[in-house]
Coordinates of C-alpha atoms in Angstrom, one line a residue:
X1 CA 2.7 -19.8 -13.9
X2 CA 0.9 -22.2 -11.5
X3 CA 1.6 -25.7 -12.9
X4 CA -1.8 -27.4 -12.3
X5 CA -0.4 -31.1 -13.0
X6 CA 2.5 -30.6 -10.8
X7 CA 0.4 -29.1 -7.8
X8 CA -2.3 -31.9 -8.2
X9 CA 0.4 -34.6 -7.6
X10 CA 1.4 -32.8 -4.4
X11 CA -1.8 -32.9 -3.0
X12 CA -1.8 -34.8 0.5
X13 CA -4.0 -37.8 1.4
X14 CA -5.1 -35.7 4.5
X15 CA -8.3 -33.7 5.6
X16 CA -8.5 -30.1 5.0
X17 CA -9.8 -27.0 3.4
X18 CA -9.1 -26.2 -0.2
X19 CA -9.2 -22.6 -1.5
X20 CA -9.7 -21.6 -5.1
X21 CA -8.1 -18.4 -6.6
X22 CA -8.8 -16.6 -10.0
X23 CA -6.4 -14.6 -12.0
X24 CA -6.7 -11.5 -10.0
X25 CA -5.8 -13.8 -6.7
X26 CA -9.3 -13.2 -5.2
X27 CA -10.9 -16.2 -3.6
X28 CA -13.7 -17.7 -5.5
X29 CA -14.5 -20.8 -3.6
X30 CA -13.5 -22.6 -0.3
X31 CA -14.4 -26.1 0.3
X32 CA -13.7 -29.0 2.8
X33 CA -12.4 -32.5 2.0
X34 CA -11.8 -35.7 3.9
X35 CA -9.1 -36.4 1.5
X36 CA -7.8 -33.2 -0.2
X37 CA -6.0 -35.6 -2.7
X38 CA -9.1 -37.2 -4.1
X39 CA -11.5 -34.0 -3.7
X40 CA -9.5 -31.5 -5.6
X41 CA -8.5 -33.8 -8.3
X42 CA -12.1 -34.0 -9.1
X43 CA -12.6 -30.5 -10.5
X44 CA -10.0 -31.0 -13.0
X45 CA -11.3 -34.3 -14.7
X46 CA -13.0 -33.8 -18.0
X47 CA -15.4 -36.5 -17.0
X48 CA -16.3 -35.1 -13.9
X49 CA -19.7 -32.8 -13.6
X50 CA -20.0 -30.5 -10.8
X51 CA -22.9 -28.6 -12.1
X52 CA -23.3 -25.4 -14.4
X53 CA -22.2 -23.2 -11.3
X54 CA -19.1 -25.3 -10.5
X55 CA -18.1 -25.9 -13.9
X56 CA -18.1 -22.1 -14.6
X57 CA -16.1 -21.8 -11.4
X58 CA -13.4 -24.3 -12.5
X59 CA -12.9 -22.2 -15.7
X60 CA -11.7 -19.2 -13.6
X61 CA -9.3 -21.0 -11.3
X62 CA -5.8 -19.6 -11.8
X63 CA -4.6 -21.4 -8.7
X64 CA -5.5 -23.2 -5.5
X65 CA -4.0 -23.8 -1.9
X66 CA -5.1 -25.8 0.9
X67 CA -4.8 -26.3 4.7
X68 CA -4.6 -29.5 6.2
X69 CA -6.5 -30.3 9.5
X70 CA -6.5 -33.0 12.0
X71 CA -10.1 -34.2 11.3
X72 CA -13.1 -33.7 8.9
X73 CA -14.9 -32.0 11.7
X74 CA -12.0 -29.3 12.0
X75 CA -12.1 -28.8 8.2
X76 CA -15.9 -28.3 8.4
X77 CA -15.5 -25.5 11.2
X78 CA -12.4 -23.9 9.2
X79 CA -14.5 -23.9 5.9
X80 CA -17.2 -22.1 7.8
X81 CA -14.9 -19.4 9.0
X82 CA -13.2 -18.8 5.9
X83 CA -16.4 -18.7 3.9
X84 CA -17.9 -16.0 6.4
X85 CA -14.6 -14.1 6.2
X86 CA -13.9 -13.9 2.4
X87 CA -17.5 -14.2 0.9
X88 CA -16.4 -16.3 -2.1
X89 CA -18.3 -15.8 -5.2
X90 CA -19.2 -19.5 -5.7
X91 CA -19.9 -20.5 -2.2
X92 CA -23.5 -20.6 -0.8
X93 CA -23.1 -19.1 2.5
X94 CA -23.2 -21.5 5.4
X95 CA -25.3 -21.4 8.4
X96 CA -24.3 -19.2 11.1
X97 CA -22.2 -20.6 14.2
X98 CA -25.4 -19.9 16.6
X99 CA -27.0 -22.9 14.9
X100 CA -23.9 -25.3 16.3
X101 CA -24.4 -26.6 19.6
X102 CA -22.0 -25.7 22.6
X103 CA -21.5 -27.1 26.1
X104 CA -21.6 -24.3 28.7
X105 CA -20.2 -24.5 32.2
X106 CA -21.8 -22.0 34.5
X107 CA -18.8 -20.8 36.4
X108 CA -20.7 -17.7 37.5
X109 CA -22.7 -19.9 40.0
X110 CA -21.5 -21.0 43.2
X111 CA -22.4 -24.5 42.3
X112 CA -22.1 -24.5 38.4
X113 CA -24.0 -26.7 36.1
X114 CA -23.1 -28.2 32.7
X115 CA -25.7 -27.0 30.1
X116 CA -26.6 -27.6 26.2
X117 CA -26.8 -24.3 24.3
X118 CA -26.7 -22.9 20.7
X119 CA -25.3 -19.3 21.4
X120 CA -22.3 -18.1 23.5
X121 CA -23.0 -14.9 25.5
X122 CA -20.6 -12.5 27.1
X123 CA -21.0 -14.0 30.8
X124 CA -19.0 -15.5 33.5
X125 CA -19.8 -19.1 31.8
X126 CA -17.1 -21.4 30.0
X127 CA -18.1 -22.5 26.5
X128 CA -17.0 -25.4 24.8
X129 CA -17.3 -26.1 20.9
X130 CA -18.9 -25.4 18.5
X131 CA -19.8 -29.2 17.8
X132 CA -21.6 -30.7 14.8
X133 CA -23.5 -33.3 16.5
X134 CA -25.8 -32.3 19.0
X135 CA -26.8 -35.7 19.9
X136 CA -23.2 -36.4 21.0
X137 CA -23.2 -33.2 22.8
X138 CA -26.3 -34.2 24.9
X139 CA -25.1 -37.7 25.4
X140 CA -21.8 -36.2 26.7
X141 CA -23.3 -33.8 29.1
X142 CA -25.4 -37.1 30.3
X143 CA -22.1 -38.6 30.8
X144 CA -20.7 -35.6 33.0
X145 CA -23.6 -35.9 35.0
X146 CA -23.1 -39.6 35.7
X147 CA -19.6 -39.6 36.3
X148 CA -19.1 -36.2 38.3
X149 CA -22.6 -36.1 39.9
X150 CA -23.3 -32.4 38.5
X151 CA -26.6 -30.8 39.5
X152 CA -29.0 -30.3 36.8
X153 CA -31.7 -28.3 38.9
X154 CA -32.3 -24.6 38.7
X155 CA -32.2 -24.1 42.3
X156 CA -30.4 -20.9 43.5
X157 CA -27.6 -22.2 45.6
X158 CA -26.4 -21.5 48.2
X159 CA -29.7 -19.5 48.7
X160 CA -32.1 -22.4 48.6
X161 CA -29.9 -25.0 50.2
X162 CA -32.4 -27.1 52.5
X163 CA -35.6 -25.5 51.4
X164 CA -36.8 -28.6 49.3
X165 CA -36.2 -32.1 49.4
X166 CA -33.5 -33.6 47.2
X167 CA -34.8 -34.6 43.7
X168 CA -34.8 -38.0 41.9
X169 CA -31.2 -37.6 40.7
X170 CA -29.9 -37.8 44.1
X171 CA -31.7 -41.3 44.8
X172 CA -30.3 -42.6 41.6
X173 CA -26.7 -41.5 42.5
X174 CA -26.4 -39.0 39.8
X175 CA -26.1 -35.9 42.1
X176 CA -24.6 -35.5 45.5
X177 CA -27.4 -33.1 46.5
X178 CA -25.5 -29.7 47.1
X179 CA -29.2 -28.5 47.7
X180 CA -29.1 -30.1 50.9
X181 CA -25.4 -29.2 51.9
X182 CA -24.4 -32.9 51.3
X183 CA -21.4 -31.8 49.5
X184 CA -19.1 -28.7 50.1
X185 CA -18.6 -26.0 47.7
X186 CA -14.6 -27.0 47.7
X187 CA -15.6 -30.7 47.0
X188 CA -18.2 -29.8 44.1
X189 CA -15.5 -27.3 42.5
X190 CA -13.3 -30.3 42.4
X191 CA -15.8 -32.1 40.3
X192 CA -16.3 -29.0 38.0
X193 CA -12.6 -29.0 37.5
X194 CA -12.6 -32.5 36.4
X195 CA -15.5 -31.6 33.9
X196 CA -13.6 -28.9 32.6
X197 CA -10.2 -30.9 32.0
X198 CA -12.4 -33.7 30.4
X199 CA -13.9 -30.8 28.0
X200 CA -10.3 -29.7 27.4
X201 CA -9.2 -33.2 26.1
X202 CA -8.2 -34.9 29.1
X203 CA -10.4 -38.0 28.2
X204 CA -8.3 -40.8 28.3
X205 CA -8.7 -41.8 31.8
X206 CA -12.4 -41.7 31.2
X207 CA -12.2 -43.6 28.0
X208 CA -10.1 -46.3 29.8
X209 CA -12.6 -46.4 33.0
X210 CA -15.7 -46.8 30.5
X211 CA -13.7 -49.6 28.5
X212 CA -12.9 -51.5 31.8
X213 CA -16.7 -51.1 33.0
X214 CA -17.8 -52.3 29.6
X215 CA -15.7 -55.1 29.6
X216 CA -16.5 -56.1 33.2
X217 CA -20.3 -55.7 32.5
X218 CA -19.9 -58.0 29.4
X219 CA -17.9 -60.8 31.3
X220 CA -20.6 -60.6 34.0
X221 CA -23.2 -61.0 31.4
X222 CA -24.9 -57.6 32.2
X223 CA -25.4 -56.8 28.4
X224 CA -27.6 -53.9 28.9
X225 CA -25.1 -52.0 31.0
X226 CA -22.3 -53.1 28.4
X227 CA -24.3 -51.4 25.5
X228 CA -25.0 -48.5 27.6
X229 CA -21.0 -48.1 28.4
X230 CA -20.5 -48.8 24.6
X231 CA -22.9 -46.0 23.6
X232 CA -21.3 -43.5 25.9
X233 CA -17.8 -44.4 24.8
X234 CA -19.0 -43.6 21.1
X235 CA -20.4 -40.2 22.3
X236 CA -17.2 -39.5 24.3
X237 CA -15.0 -40.2 21.2
X238 CA -17.3 -38.2 18.9
X239 CA -17.0 -34.9 20.9
X240 CA -13.2 -35.8 21.6
X241 CA -12.3 -34.6 18.2
X242 CA -10.7 -31.4 19.1
X243 CA -12.4 -28.4 17.2
X244 CA -9.4 -26.1 17.2
X245 CA -10.9 -23.8 14.4
X246 CA -13.1 -21.8 16.5
X247 CA -12.0 -20.7 20.1
X248 CA -14.7 -19.8 22.7
X249 CA -12.6 -16.8 24.3
X250 CA -13.1 -14.7 20.8
X251 CA -9.8 -13.3 21.2
X252 CA -7.1 -12.3 18.3
X253 CA -4.3 -14.0 18.2
X254 CA -1.5 -15.0 15.6
X255 CA -0.1 -18.9 15.6
X256 CA 3.4 -19.1 14.5
X257 CA 5.3 -22.3 13.7
X258 CA 8.4 -23.1 11.6
X259 CA 9.6 -26.3 9.8
X260 CA 13.4 -26.3 8.5
X261 CA 16.2 -28.0 6.9
X262 CA 20.0 -27.2 6.5
X263 CA 19.5 -24.4 4.2
X264 CA 15.8 -23.4 4.2
X265 CA 12.8 -22.7 6.5
X266 CA 8.9 -22.3 6.0
X267 CA 7.3 -20.2 8.8
X268 CA 3.3 -20.7 9.0
X269 CA 1.3 -18.0 10.4
X270 CA -2.4 -18.8 11.4
X271 CA -4.9 -15.6 11.8
X272 CA -7.3 -16.1 14.5
X273 CA -9.7 -13.1 14.8
X274 CA -12.7 -12.8 17.1
X275 CA -11.7 -16.6 18.2
X276 CA -12.0 -17.9 14.6
X277 CA -9.1 -19.0 12.4
X278 CA -10.0 -16.8 9.3
X279 CA -6.8 -17.5 7.3
X280 CA -3.1 -18.3 7.1
X281 CA 0.1 -17.3 5.2
X282 CA 3.5 -19.0 4.8
X283 CA 7.0 -17.3 4.4
X284 CA 9.9 -18.7 2.8
X285 CA 13.3 -18.0 4.7
X286 CA 16.8 -18.5 3.8
X287 CA 18.9 -19.3 6.6
X288 CA 22.6 -20.1 7.7
X289 CA 23.6 -24.0 7.9
X290 CA 24.4 -23.4 11.7
X291 CA 21.4 -21.2 12.6
X292 CA 19.3 -22.6 15.3
X293 CA 15.4 -22.8 15.2
X294 CA 14.9 -20.2 17.8
X295 CA 17.2 -17.7 15.9
X296 CA 15.4 -18.0 12.8
X297 CA 12.3 -17.7 14.6
X298 CA 13.3 -14.5 16.3
X299 CA 14.3 -13.0 13.1
X300 CA 11.0 -13.7 11.4
X301 CA 9.0 -12.1 14.5
X302 CA 10.9 -9.2 14.5
X303 CA 10.8 -8.6 10.6
X304 CA 7.2 -9.7 10.4
X305 CA 5.9 -7.3 13.1
X306 CA 7.9 -4.4 12.0
X307 CA 5.9 -4.4 8.7
X308 CA 2.5 -5.3 9.7
X309 CA 0.2 -2.6 10.8
X310 CA -2.0 -5.0 13.0
X311 CA -0.6 -6.8 16.2
X312 CA -2.9 -9.2 17.9
X313 CA -3.2 -9.2 21.7
X314 CA -1.5 -12.7 21.6
X315 CA 1.5 -14.4 19.7
X316 CA 1.6 -18.2 20.2
X317 CA 4.9 -19.5 19.1
X318 CA 6.3 -23.1 19.1
X319 CA 9.2 -22.2 20.9
X320 CA 11.2 -19.8 23.0
X321 CA 12.8 -17.1 21.1
X322 CA 15.8 -14.6 21.8
X323 CA 15.3 -11.4 23.4
X324 CA 11.7 -12.4 24.1
X325 CA 11.1 -9.8 27.0
X326 CA 12.6 -6.9 24.7
X327 CA 10.3 -8.1 21.7
X328 CA 7.3 -8.3 24.0
X329 CA 7.8 -4.7 25.4
X330 CA 8.6 -3.3 21.8
X331 CA 5.2 -5.1 20.4
X332 CA 3.1 -3.5 23.4
X333 CA 4.6 -0.1 22.5
X334 CA 3.4 -0.3 18.9
X335 CA 0.3 -1.6 19.8
X336 CA -0.7 0.6 22.6
X337 CA -1.8 -2.3 25.1
X338 CA -0.1 -5.4 26.4
X339 CA 1.0 -8.0 24.0
X340 CA 1.6 -11.4 25.2
X341 CA 4.2 -14.1 23.8
X342 CA 2.9 -17.6 24.5
X343 CA 4.5 -21.1 24.2
X344 CA 1.9 -23.6 25.0
X345 CA 2.6 -27.0 26.3
X346 CA -0.7 -28.5 26.1
X347 CA -4.4 -27.7 25.3
X348 CA -6.1 -26.4 22.0
X349 CA -3.3 -23.6 21.5
X350 CA -0.5 -26.2 21.7
X351 CA -2.5 -28.3 19.0
X352 CA -3.0 -25.3 16.8
X353 CA 0.8 -24.8 16.9
X354 CA 1.4 -28.4 16.1
X355 CA -1.2 -28.0 13.2
X356 CA 0.7 -25.0 11.9
X357 CA 4.0 -26.8 12.0
X358 CA 2.3 -29.6 10.0
X359 CA 1.3 -27.4 7.5
X360 CA 4.7 -25.7 7.4
X361 CA 6.4 -29.2 7.1
X362 CA 4.1 -29.9 4.0
X363 CA 5.0 -26.7 2.5
X364 CA 8.8 -27.2 2.9
X365 CA 8.6 -30.4 1.5
X366 CA 6.4 -30.3 -1.3
X367 CA 6.1 -26.8 -2.3
X368 CA 9.8 -25.4 -2.4
X369 CA 9.6 -24.6 -6.3
X370 CA 6.2 -23.1 -5.9
X371 CA 7.2 -20.9 -3.1
X372 CA 10.3 -19.7 -5.0
X373 CA 8.2 -19.3 -8.1
X374 CA 5.6 -17.1 -5.6
X375 CA 8.5 -15.2 -4.2
X376 CA 9.7 -14.2 -7.7
X377 CA 6.5 -13.0 -8.7
X378 CA 5.8 -11.0 -5.6
X379 CA 9.0 -10.0 -3.6
X380 CA 11.3 -10.7 -6.6
X381 CA 8.9 -8.4 -8.9
X382 CA 9.0 -5.6 -6.3
X383 CA 13.0 -5.8 -6.5
X384 CA 12.7 -5.6 -10.2
X385 CA 10.6 -2.6 -10.1
X386 CA 13.0 -0.8 -7.5
X387 CA 16.2 -1.9 -9.3
X388 CA 14.2 -0.3 -12.4
X389 CA 13.5 2.9 -10.6
X390 CA 16.8 3.2 -8.8
X391 CA 15.0 3.0 -5.4
X392 CA 16.8 1.2 -2.6
X393 CA 13.6 -1.0 -1.3
X394 CA 10.1 -1.1 -2.3
X395 CA 7.8 -2.9 0.5
X396 CA 4.6 -0.9 0.3
X397 CA 3.0 0.5 -2.8
X398 CA -0.2 2.4 -3.2
X399 CA -2.2 2.9 -6.4
X400 CA -4.7 5.2 -7.1
X401 CA -7.6 5.2 -9.8
X402 CA -10.5 7.5 -10.6
X403 CA -13.9 6.5 -11.8
X404 CA -17.1 8.4 -13.0
X405 CA -19.8 8.4 -15.4
X406 CA -19.7 11.9 -17.1
X407 CA -18.7 13.3 -13.7
X408 CA -21.6 11.5 -11.9
X409 CA -20.6 10.1 -8.3
X410 CA -17.0 10.5 -9.1
X411 CA -15.1 8.1 -6.8
X412 CA -11.5 7.5 -6.1
X413 CA -9.9 4.1 -5.2
X414 CA -6.7 3.5 -3.3
X415 CA -5.2 0.0 -3.3
X416 CA -2.1 -1.5 -1.5
X417 CA 0.3 -4.0 -2.2
X418 CA 2.8 -5.2 0.4
X419 CA 5.6 -7.5 -0.3
X420 CA 4.1 -8.0 -3.9
X421 CA 0.9 -9.2 -2.4
X422 CA -2.5 -7.3 -2.3
X423 CA -3.2 -6.0 1.4
X424 CA -7.0 -5.5 1.0
X425 CA -7.4 -4.5 4.6
X426 CA -5.6 -1.3 3.7
X427 CA -7.7 -0.5 0.5
X428 CA -9.7 2.8 1.0
X429 CA -12.5 4.3 -1.2
X430 CA -13.0 8.3 -1.7
X431 CA -16.4 9.8 -2.7
X432 CA -15.3 13.1 -4.5
X433 CA -16.8 16.1 -2.3
X434 CA -15.3 19.4 -4.2
X435 CA -15.1 18.3 -7.9
X436 CA -17.7 18.5 -10.3
X437 CA -17.8 17.0 -14.0
X438 CA -15.3 14.5 -15.3
X439 CA -12.0 16.2 -14.1
X440 CA -9.5 13.5 -13.7
X441 CA -6.6 15.8 -12.7
X442 CA -8.8 17.5 -9.8
X443 CA -10.2 14.3 -8.8
X444 CA -6.6 12.9 -8.3
X445 CA -5.5 16.1 -6.4
X446 CA -8.5 15.9 -3.9
X447 CA -7.9 12.1 -3.2
X448 CA -4.3 12.3 -2.6
X449 CA -4.8 15.3 -0.4
X450 CA -7.3 13.9 1.6
X451 CA -5.4 10.5 1.8
X452 CA -2.1 12.1 3.2
X453 CA -3.9 14.9 5.4
X454 CA -5.8 12.0 7.1
X455 CA -2.5 10.2 7.3
X456 CA -0.6 13.3 8.8
X457 CA -3.2 13.9 11.3
X458 CA -3.3 10.1 12.3
X459 CA 0.4 10.3 12.8
X460 CA 0.2 13.1 15.5
X461 CA -2.8 11.5 17.2
X462 CA -0.7 8.4 17.3
X463 CA 2.5 10.0 18.6
X464 CA 0.8 11.4 21.6
X465 CA -0.8 8.0 22.5
X466 CA 2.6 6.4 21.8
X467 CA 1.0 4.0 19.4
X468 CA 1.7 3.0 15.5
X469 CA -1.6 1.4 14.7
X470 CA -4.0 3.5 12.5
X471 CA -5.6 3.4 9.2
X472 CA -3.9 6.1 7.2
X473 CA -0.7 6.5 9.2
X474 CA 1.5 4.1 7.2
X475 CA 2.8 5.8 3.9
X476 CA 4.1 4.0 0.9
X477 CA 7.6 3.6 -0.3
X478 CA 6.1 4.1 -3.9
X479 CA 3.1 6.0 -5.3
X480 CA 1.7 4.4 -8.7
X481 CA -0.7 6.6 -10.7
X482 CA -3.0 5.2 -13.4
X483 CA -1.7 7.4 -16.1
X484 CA 1.5 9.3 -17.4
X485 CA 2.9 12.5 -17.1
X486 CA -0.2 14.5 -16.2
X487 CA -1.2 12.3 -13.1
X488 CA 2.5 11.9 -11.9
X489 CA 2.8 15.8 -11.9
X490 CA -0.4 16.2 -9.9
X491 CA 0.7 13.7 -7.3
X492 CA 4.0 15.2 -7.0
X493 CA 2.1 18.5 -6.8
X494 CA 0.1 17.3 -3.7
X495 CA 3.2 15.8 -2.1
X496 CA 5.2 19.3 -2.6
X497 CA 2.1 21.0 -0.8
X498 CA 2.2 18.7 2.2
X499 CA 5.9 18.7 2.3
X500 CA 6.4 15.0 1.7
X501 CA 9.1 12.9 0.0
X502 CA 7.6 9.9 -1.7
X503 CA 8.7 8.8 -5.1
X504 CA 5.8 8.6 -7.8
X505 CA 5.6 6.8 -11.1
X506 CA 2.9 6.5 -13.7
X507 CA 1.6 3.1 -15.3
X508 CA 1.5 4.0 -18.8
X509 CA -0.9 2.2 -21.2
X510 CA -0.7 2.0 -25.0
X511 CA -3.3 2.3 -27.7
X512 CA -4.9 -0.7 -27.1
X513 CA -5.2 0.1 -23.2
X514 CA -2.5 -2.4 -22.4
X515 CA 0.1 -1.6 -19.8
X516 CA 3.3 -0.4 -21.6
X517 CA 5.6 0.8 -19.1
X518 CA 6.3 3.1 -16.3
X519 CA 6.6 7.3 -16.2
X520 CA 9.2 8.2 -13.7
X521 CA 11.2 11.4 -13.3
X522 CA 10.2 12.9 -16.7
X523 CA 11.2 9.4 -18.6
X524 CA 9.2 6.9 -19.8
X525 CA 10.6 3.4 -18.7
X526 CA 9.9 0.3 -20.9
X527 CA 10.0 -2.9 -19.3
X528 CA 10.0 -6.4 -20.7
X529 CA 6.8 -8.0 -21.0
X530 CA 7.9 -11.3 -19.7
X531 CA 9.4 -10.0 -16.4
X532 CA 7.7 -10.3 -13.2
X533 CA 8.2 -6.8 -12.6
X534 CA 6.0 -6.0 -15.6
X535 CA 3.3 -8.6 -14.6
X536 CA 3.1 -7.1 -11.2
X537 CA 2.5 -3.8 -12.6
X538 CA -0.2 -5.0 -14.8
X539 CA -2.0 -6.7 -11.8
X540 CA -1.6 -3.6 -9.7
X541 CA -3.2 -1.4 -12.5
X542 CA -6.1 -3.9 -13.0
X543 CA -6.9 -4.2 -9.3
X544 CA -6.9 -0.3 -8.7
X545 CA -9.3 0.1 -11.9
X546 CA -11.5 -2.9 -10.6
X547 CA -11.7 -1.3 -7.2
X548 CA -12.7 1.9 -8.3
X549 CA -15.4 0.6 -11.0
X550 CA -16.9 -1.8 -8.1
X551 CA -17.2 1.1 -5.6
X552 CA -18.7 3.5 -8.6
X553 CA -21.2 0.6 -9.6
X554 CA -22.2 0.1 -6.0
X555 CA -23.0 3.8 -5.7
X556 CA -25.0 3.9 -8.9
X557 CA -27.0 0.8 -8.0
X558 CA -28.0 2.3 -4.7
X559 CA -29.6 5.4 -6.2
X560 CA -29.2 6.3 -9.8
X561 CA -30.5 10.0 -9.2
X562 CA -28.4 10.3 -5.9
X563 CA -27.3 13.8 -5.1
X564 CA -24.2 15.0 -3.4
X565 CA -26.5 16.9 -1.2
X566 CA -28.0 13.9 0.5
X567 CA -24.6 13.2 2.0
X568 CA -24.7 16.7 3.9
X569 CA -25.7 16.1 7.5
X570 CA -29.1 17.8 8.5
X571 CA -30.2 18.1 4.7
X572 CA -33.2 15.9 4.0
X573 CA -35.5 15.7 1.2
X574 CA -37.3 19.2 1.7
X575 CA -34.2 21.1 2.2
X576 CA -32.5 19.4 -0.8
X577 CA -35.3 20.5 -3.1
X578 CA -35.1 24.0 -1.6
X579 CA -31.5 24.3 -2.6
X580 CA -32.2 22.8 -6.1
X581 CA -34.7 25.6 -6.6
X582 CA -32.6 28.1 -5.5
X583 CA -29.6 27.2 -7.4
X584 CA -28.7 26.0 -11.0
X585 CA -25.6 23.9 -9.9
X586 CA -23.8 22.2 -7.2
X587 CA -21.1 24.8 -7.9
X588 CA -23.6 27.9 -7.1
X589 CA -24.4 25.9 -3.9
X590 CA -20.8 25.8 -3.0
X591 CA -20.0 29.3 -3.6
X592 CA -22.9 30.3 -1.4
X593 CA -22.4 32.3 1.7
X594 CA -23.9 31.4 5.0
X595 CA -26.1 34.1 5.0
X596 CA -27.3 33.6 1.7
X597 CA -28.2 30.0 2.5
X598 CA -29.9 31.1 5.4
X599 CA -32.6 33.0 3.4
X600 CA -33.9 29.9 1.6
X601 CA -37.2 28.8 2.6
X602 CA -37.0 25.8 5.2
X603 CA -33.3 26.5 5.9
X604 CA -32.2 27.7 9.4
X605 CA -28.9 28.6 10.5
X606 CA -27.7 25.1 11.7
X607 CA -28.2 23.7 8.2
X608 CA -27.1 26.6 6.3
X609 CA -23.7 26.3 8.4
X610 CA -23.8 22.4 7.5
X611 CA -24.1 23.2 3.9
X612 CA -21.4 25.5 3.9
X613 CA -19.0 23.6 6.1
X614 CA -19.4 20.5 3.9
X615 CA -18.1 22.0 0.8
X616 CA -15.3 24.1 2.8
X617 CA -14.0 21.5 5.3

């Protein structure tokens, strides 16, 4: 149970992002704060009025979490990324990244320029940002031109060297005229390197230099120059707030850092996808007193990536781990392409590792009891269910449900729980092809058959590629069906047909449609209603039902008179009407031969084969 009063007391007096969850653990709101302590508490004050929409949201909050950042600017960028990734119900969608300014260094040119832009492109340029202040970006670019005398013209160099006279910038000492050959390519490249170093965060020398110039100008009574230097200092400081939450290279990486004491450790993982920090997770470890940090981190990396289906190209760690080369080779084999382990010493990656470590320390110091409760309701609940069923270990559970309206648009849902938590990336939807009418048993048979046939086929394909990453290839440790004996027997029948050995249990409900217990090996097992295992079963059952209902509603809302014939490749409105004129039901169309279908007006051999193979593949 999430103790709001206790958790509100633990909120840090730091900038960051807060994430609100409802009772099904879905993210319903993401916000940023200059001080998390003050902002989050406001939601739960009786006298505070956030408006009707926010008040309704507050009533649905079952728990909250937060990620601390180093500045309000970082919190803003992270808030953007999380909203776009999770699309929370109560958030107004923020503007797209392309509206934020970037600084572009045109490294594809022999004499690069430093430009202002609002969109990243896949070219040879290096991009810095995004930033929130366009004025600060423009001032900084102006500063870089003045400090390093970078050209601003559009001349094609070295092709146009000497063709025209140097521009005004040369005469006012803001450009060294590469257009005249007054500076070599090597000397110019050194200036560009200094620009890139500055934009990467090496700005202390420039700040010191500007402060000295401002002080000197002031002492010499040159107040206009002093004001100019002061304004440039302010612009540099505004841009110097490192914005780690979005990375211009657009790559996938995991950032891993750990905080530990003598008995316990918390590992924080930041997930960066497409260059954006889109989420995080933390893991609670029990360690031996004498265990070193690199040993604990090594154990975590091996266990974590043995159980996750997606491996990023780069894994950024806070320190060296044991067997690094072997682990790198193993991960490369699993992914099917090169995986890199990095231990950064400077730059944005090092700062991200430091930020992950700060969050891990915060969790370790403030959230020990909550983590233990969370572990009890997730991993602990899985252990309870495993013990109840006599299964050695359960990590991955798949649950299935069927939804239809009198057989119309029958759909199946597959949800996945790993470590006691929903793994929404692995959820799958099935639109029934071969079942007509409200036949749940036949629907379950089709959905399970398609799910495991996909998986078996994918396993063979991945074996040939020497890879383990796929959509259906990972099979569960336990199948959970929404129902009792009938549904379980159908599932066992499918598994027997496919020569698979996976435990199956049914989630049984009472007359009031409330979870009652599990049906396993021809026996109904009652569970203590207050146990974490029982609560997890209820959550899984509700989630499977919700996912199926949502998919079913989306199909109905798209087209209430939608026909399964619309899903057949090559069958448009005219051929669909022709089929409906010649046959009284879908069942008759399904049983027709190719020759019979070819005789229908407007149907040719290709479309007849398309109809036949749709129902018989």
